[in-house]
Amino acid sequence: MRKALGLIVALLTAGPVSAETVIAALGDSLTQGYGLPAQDGFVPQLQRWLDAEGAQVRLINAGVSGDTTAGGLARVGWTLTPEVDGMIVALGGNDLLRGLDPVQARANLDGIVRAAQAQKVEVLLVGMQAPGNFGADYKTQFDAIYPELAATYGTGYFESFFAGLTGGDSAPDPGLLRDWFQPDGIHPNAAGVARIVDAIGPAVLALVQAAAAR
């Protein structure tokens, strides 16, 4: 009887069960926050945006500078810990910088999405667009990877990591973008990240809601 009463008291006095949803951001230096103070990186700024929206969510920064889609596939198992409910997949930029085969990039991203779905983890696939210097065929193949995989697997989809900077323009004027990038012209500065977060935020919020509903 005492044990039963003790259990009841413990249950009544315990704090509320956390309804926090955990989202991992699997990516490269853009996700990791290369060249920025920790608080100005993509994940911390996105966390603050979600907090302001009232989302009960905790983001995990699973960005590794220099990572390709192959690298992401190699470590996705480490990222998909039991606590993870959803995953942002933002990879492909380094494949583009190296001119890697779009067929292999597709296979790698396919493997990442399948690994997540095997763990019943919701996915938001974030697109990348190839520059024109590898030729029209390369660009067509690469750009199609993300929307086609999202359609195949029924994941969330956001058209471009840089949508907040380009306004949807596939060939924006580089001069107009200069203010949003670090001197290397590749990685956004803190102000650029803020614009990126404002654009992608609603898609991530939808991911959080879908993950929480599982």
mmCIF file of C-alpha atoms in Angstrom:
data_model
loop_
_atom_site.group_PDB
_atom_site.id
_atom_site.type_symbol
_atom_site.label_atom_id
_atom_site.label_comp_id
_atom_site.label_asym_id
_atom_site.label_seq_id
_atom_site.Cartn_x
_atom_site.Cartn_y
_atom_site.Cartn_z
ATOM 1 C CA MET A 1 0.000 0.000 0.000
ATOM 2 C CA ARG A 2 2.799 2.411 0.904
ATOM 3 C CA LYS A 3 4.518 1.663 -2.409
ATOM 4 C CA ALA A 4 1.313 2.354 -4.316
ATOM 5 C CA LEU A 5 0.773 5.650 -2.475
ATOM 6 C CA GLY A 6 4.379 6.597 -3.088
ATOM 7 C CA LEU A 7 3.985 5.962 -6.819
ATOM 8 C CA ILE A 8 0.819 8.088 -6.953
ATOM 9 C CA VAL A 9 2.531 10.951 -5.117
ATOM 10 C CA ALA A 10 5.512 10.729 -7.444
ATOM 11 C CA LEU A 11 3.279 10.912 -10.503
ATOM 12 C CA LEU A 12 1.299 13.848 -9.129
ATOM 13 C CA THR A 13 4.373 15.849 -8.155
ATOM 14 C CA ALA A 14 6.433 15.116 -11.270
ATOM 15 C CA GLY A 15 6.896 17.926 -13.770
ATOM 16 C CA PRO A 16 5.023 17.905 -17.061
ATOM 17 C CA VAL A 17 6.206 15.504 -19.742
ATOM 18 C CA SER A 18 8.128 17.427 -22.394
ATOM 19 C CA ALA A 19 6.415 17.662 -25.746
ATOM 20 C CA GLU A 20 9.635 18.871 -27.351
ATOM 21 C CA THR A 21 10.234 17.712 -30.905
ATOM 22 C CA VAL A 22 13.845 17.082 -31.948
ATOM 23 C CA ILE A 23 14.963 18.007 -35.462
ATOM 24 C CA ALA A 24 18.446 17.249 -36.816
ATOM 25 C CA ALA A 25 19.877 19.487 -39.534
ATOM 26 C CA LEU A 26 22.060 17.247 -41.710
ATOM 27 C CA GLY A 27 24.234 19.381 -43.944
ATOM 28 C CA ASP A 28 27.590 20.879 -44.784
ATOM 29 C CA SER A 29 29.288 24.178 -43.903
ATOM 30 C CA LEU A 30 26.110 26.123 -44.697
ATOM 31 C CA THR A 31 24.346 24.236 -41.926
ATOM 32 C CA GLN A 32 27.378 24.116 -39.644
ATOM 33 C CA GLY A 33 27.747 27.919 -39.670
ATOM 34 C CA TYR A 34 31.165 28.281 -41.279
ATOM 35 C CA GLY A 35 32.922 31.588 -40.613
ATOM 36 C CA LEU A 36 30.314 32.890 -38.174
ATOM 37 C CA PRO A 37 30.087 33.282 -34.398
ATOM 38 C CA ALA A 38 28.146 30.328 -33.014
ATOM 39 C CA GLN A 39 25.011 32.355 -32.319
ATOM 40 C CA ASP A 40 24.853 33.679 -35.900
ATOM 41 C CA GLY A 41 24.927 30.333 -37.698
ATOM 42 C CA PHE A 42 22.010 28.760 -39.541
ATOM 43 C CA VAL A 43 20.897 26.399 -36.770
ATOM 44 C CA PRO A 44 20.964 28.926 -33.881
ATOM 45 C CA GLN A 45 19.155 31.548 -35.961
ATOM 46 C CA LEU A 46 16.582 28.982 -37.086
ATOM 47 C CA GLN A 47 16.117 27.871 -33.466
ATOM 48 C CA ARG A 48 15.341 31.461 -32.452
ATOM 49 C CA TRP A 49 12.911 31.827 -35.373
ATOM 50 C CA LEU A 50 11.071 28.670 -34.331
ATOM 51 C CA ASP A 51 11.071 29.725 -30.681
ATOM 52 C CA ALA A 52 9.451 33.023 -31.689
ATOM 53 C CA GLU A 53 6.759 31.009 -33.468
ATOM 54 C CA GLY A 54 6.055 29.121 -30.260
ATOM 55 C CA ALA A 55 7.331 25.779 -31.586
ATOM 56 C CA GLN A 56 8.317 23.230 -28.928
ATOM 57 C CA VAL A 57 11.402 22.082 -30.788
ATOM 58 C CA ARG A 58 15.100 21.506 -30.276
ATOM 59 C CA LEU A 59 17.428 21.626 -33.266
ATOM 60 C CA ILE A 60 20.585 19.538 -33.521
ATOM 61 C CA ASN A 61 23.380 20.920 -35.681
ATOM 62 C CA ALA A 62 24.515 17.951 -37.787
ATOM 63 C CA GLY A 63 26.392 20.108 -40.286
ATOM 64 C CA VAL A 64 29.962 19.141 -41.193
ATOM 65 C CA SER A 65 32.035 21.589 -43.190
ATOM 66 C CA GLY A 66 33.121 20.149 -46.536
ATOM 67 C CA ASP A 67 30.634 17.302 -46.475
ATOM 68 C CA THR A 68 29.234 15.936 -49.730
ATOM 69 C CA THR A 69 26.093 13.865 -50.212
ATOM 70 C CA ALA A 70 28.319 10.806 -49.870
ATOM 71 C CA GLY A 71 29.576 12.044 -46.510
ATOM 72 C CA GLY A 72 26.027 12.678 -45.379
ATOM 73 C CA LEU A 73 25.004 9.162 -46.336
ATOM 74 C CA ALA A 74 28.002 7.719 -44.477
ATOM 75 C CA ARG A 75 27.012 9.388 -41.210
ATOM 76 C CA VAL A 76 23.230 9.505 -41.421
ATOM 77 C CA GLY A 77 23.019 6.494 -39.109
ATOM 78 C CA TRP A 78 24.852 8.425 -36.402
ATOM 79 C CA THR A 79 22.511 11.361 -36.866
ATOM 80 C CA LEU A 80 19.317 9.308 -36.606
ATOM 81 C CA THR A 81 19.517 8.700 -32.869
ATOM 82 C CA PRO A 82 16.333 7.533 -31.100
ATOM 83 C CA GLU A 83 15.506 11.076 -29.954
ATOM 84 C CA VAL A 84 15.348 12.488 -33.501
ATOM 85 C CA ASP A 85 11.818 13.045 -34.812
ATOM 86 C CA GLY A 86 12.599 14.928 -38.017
ATOM 87 C CA MET A 87 15.537 15.807 -40.232
ATOM 88 C CA ILE A 88 16.416 18.700 -42.500
ATOM 89 C CA VAL A 89 18.605 17.440 -45.362
ATOM 90 C CA ALA A 90 20.631 20.277 -46.899
ATOM 91 C CA LEU A 91 23.445 18.655 -48.861
ATOM 92 C CA GLY A 92 24.803 18.920 -52.377
ATOM 93 C CA GLY A 93 26.706 22.202 -52.398
ATOM 94 C CA ASN A 94 30.091 20.498 -52.193
ATOM 95 C CA ASP A 95 29.101 17.995 -54.867
ATOM 96 C CA LEU A 96 28.512 21.023 -57.100
ATOM 97 C CA LEU A 97 31.787 22.706 -56.180
ATOM 98 C CA ARG A 98 33.618 19.512 -57.178
ATOM 99 C CA GLY A 99 31.500 18.753 -60.242
ATOM 100 C CA LEU A 100 30.581 15.325 -58.893
ATOM 101 C CA ASP A 101 28.261 13.024 -60.831
ATOM 102 C CA PRO A 102 24.560 13.937 -60.362
ATOM 103 C CA VAL A 103 23.662 10.251 -60.644
ATOM 104 C CA GLN A 104 25.768 9.482 -57.566
ATOM 105 C CA ALA A 105 24.439 12.517 -55.701
ATOM 106 C CA ARG A 106 20.907 11.294 -56.345
ATOM 107 C CA ALA A 107 21.767 7.819 -55.078
ATOM 108 C CA ASN A 108 23.322 9.263 -51.923
ATOM 109 C CA LEU A 109 20.351 11.494 -51.155
ATOM 110 C CA ASP A 110 17.994 8.620 -51.916
ATOM 111 C CA GLY A 111 19.855 6.538 -49.337
ATOM 112 C CA ILE A 112 19.617 9.320 -46.747
ATOM 113 C CA VAL A 113 15.863 9.692 -47.201
ATOM 114 C CA ARG A 114 15.299 5.937 -47.091
ATOM 115 C CA ALA A 115 17.353 5.665 -43.888
ATOM 116 C CA ALA A 116 15.244 8.386 -42.273
ATOM 117 C CA GLN A 117 11.969 6.822 -43.334
ATOM 118 C CA ALA A 118 13.091 3.431 -42.046
ATOM 119 C CA GLN A 119 13.362 5.110 -38.630
ATOM 120 C CA LYS A 120 9.976 6.850 -39.112
ATOM 121 C CA VAL A 121 11.712 10.235 -39.156
ATOM 122 C CA GLU A 122 10.073 13.048 -41.114
ATOM 123 C CA VAL A 123 12.284 14.723 -43.747
ATOM 124 C CA LEU A 124 12.537 18.178 -45.269
ATOM 125 C CA LEU A 125 14.656 17.997 -48.430
ATOM 126 C CA VAL A 126 16.318 21.316 -49.258
ATOM 127 C CA GLY A 127 17.263 21.828 -52.888
ATOM 128 C CA MET A 128 20.460 23.049 -54.510
ATOM 129 C CA GLN A 129 20.770 24.430 -58.014
ATOM 130 C CA ALA A 130 23.805 23.738 -60.188
ATOM 131 C CA PRO A 131 25.652 26.623 -61.825
ATOM 132 C CA GLY A 132 25.756 26.723 -65.604
ATOM 133 C CA ASN A 133 29.492 26.123 -65.940
ATOM 134 C CA PHE A 134 29.115 22.316 -66.005
ATOM 135 C CA GLY A 135 26.747 22.464 -68.954
ATOM 136 C CA ALA A 136 23.002 22.397 -69.441
ATOM 137 C CA ASP A 137 22.687 18.595 -69.117
ATOM 138 C CA TYR A 138 24.503 18.552 -65.779
ATOM 139 C CA LYS A 139 22.325 21.360 -64.442
ATOM 140 C CA THR A 140 19.118 19.691 -65.609
ATOM 141 C CA GLN A 141 20.096 16.404 -63.975
ATOM 142 C CA PHE A 142 21.241 17.924 -60.705
ATOM 143 C CA ASP A 143 18.411 20.406 -60.225
ATOM 144 C CA ALA A 144 15.843 17.638 -60.739
ATOM 145 C CA ILE A 145 17.189 15.458 -57.922
ATOM 146 C CA TYR A 146 15.472 17.214 -55.029
ATOM 147 C CA PRO A 147 11.906 17.723 -56.278
ATOM 148 C CA GLU A 148 11.850 14.236 -57.786
ATOM 149 C CA LEU A 149 13.038 12.525 -54.601
ATOM 150 C CA ALA A 150 10.584 14.569 -52.539
ATOM 151 C CA ALA A 151 7.761 13.469 -54.829
ATOM 152 C CA THR A 152 8.880 9.836 -54.803
ATOM 153 C CA TYR A 153 9.095 9.561 -51.024
ATOM 154 C CA GLY A 154 6.476 12.125 -50.015
ATOM 155 C CA THR A 155 8.898 14.243 -48.004
ATOM 156 C CA GLY A 156 8.783 17.942 -47.345
ATOM 157 C CA TYR A 157 10.557 20.017 -49.983
ATOM 158 C CA PHE A 158 12.032 23.507 -50.056
ATOM 159 C CA GLU A 159 13.262 24.620 -53.449
ATOM 160 C CA SER A 160 16.610 26.179 -52.558
ATOM 161 C CA PHE A 161 18.735 26.824 -49.485
ATOM 162 C CA PHE A 162 19.435 30.282 -50.914
ATOM 163 C CA ALA A 163 15.829 31.154 -51.771
ATOM 164 C CA GLY A 164 15.806 33.883 -49.131
ATOM 165 C CA LEU A 165 18.660 35.629 -50.921
ATOM 166 C CA THR A 166 17.707 35.109 -54.550
ATOM 167 C CA GLY A 167 13.969 35.661 -54.298
ATOM 168 C CA GLY A 168 13.437 32.655 -56.554
ATOM 169 C CA ASP A 169 15.586 34.097 -59.348
ATOM 170 C CA SER A 170 17.568 31.221 -60.885
ATOM 171 C CA ALA A 171 20.260 33.629 -62.143
ATOM 172 C CA PRO A 172 20.418 36.534 -59.673
ATOM 173 C CA ASP A 173 22.773 39.452 -60.161
ATOM 174 C CA PRO A 174 25.912 38.611 -58.130
ATOM 175 C CA GLY A 175 26.330 42.288 -57.307
ATOM 176 C CA LEU A 176 22.980 42.318 -55.534
ATOM 177 C CA LEU A 177 23.962 39.322 -53.421
ATOM 178 C CA ARG A 178 27.342 40.633 -52.267
ATOM 179 C CA ASP A 179 25.951 42.205 -49.093
ATOM 180 C CA TRP A 180 24.635 38.854 -47.883
ATOM 181 C CA PHE A 181 27.851 36.840 -48.206
ATOM 182 C CA GLN A 182 31.185 36.549 -46.489
ATOM 183 C CA PRO A 183 34.261 37.596 -48.515
ATOM 184 C CA ASP A 184 34.588 34.077 -49.982
ATOM 185 C CA GLY A 185 31.342 34.610 -51.897
ATOM 186 C CA ILE A 186 30.150 31.116 -50.913
ATOM 187 C CA HIS A 187 29.036 31.292 -47.310
ATOM 188 C CA PRO A 188 26.365 33.735 -46.130
ATOM 189 C CA ASN A 189 27.122 36.273 -43.440
ATOM 190 C CA ALA A 190 24.900 36.703 -40.375
ATOM 191 C CA ALA A 191 22.506 39.020 -42.195
ATOM 192 C CA GLY A 192 22.334 36.599 -45.118
ATOM 193 C CA VAL A 193 21.574 33.703 -42.791
ATOM 194 C CA ALA A 194 18.739 35.725 -41.259
ATOM 195 C CA ARG A 195 17.157 36.124 -44.700
ATOM 196 C CA ILE A 196 17.665 32.431 -45.444
ATOM 197 C CA VAL A 197 15.975 31.513 -42.159
ATOM 198 C CA ASP A 198 13.030 33.833 -42.794
ATOM 199 C CA ALA A 199 12.417 32.087 -46.112
ATOM 200 C CA ILE A 200 12.874 28.477 -45.035
ATOM 201 C CA GLY A 201 11.347 28.899 -41.580
ATOM 202 C CA PRO A 202 7.734 28.096 -42.547
ATOM 203 C CA ALA A 203 8.842 24.862 -44.264
ATOM 204 C CA VAL A 204 10.779 23.830 -41.159
ATOM 205 C CA LEU A 205 7.800 24.684 -38.975
ATOM 206 C CA ALA A 206 5.679 22.376 -41.148
ATOM 207 C CA LEU A 207 8.335 19.668 -40.641
ATOM 208 C CA VAL A 208 8.154 20.159 -36.858
ATOM 209 C CA GLN A 209 4.379 19.865 -36.913
ATOM 210 C CA ALA A 210 4.483 16.726 -39.057
ATOM 211 C CA ALA A 211 7.132 15.143 -36.814
ATOM 212 C CA ALA A 212 5.196 16.017 -33.651
ATOM 213 C CA ALA A 213 2.052 14.438 -35.094
ATOM 214 C CA ARG A 214 3.699 11.046 -35.609
#
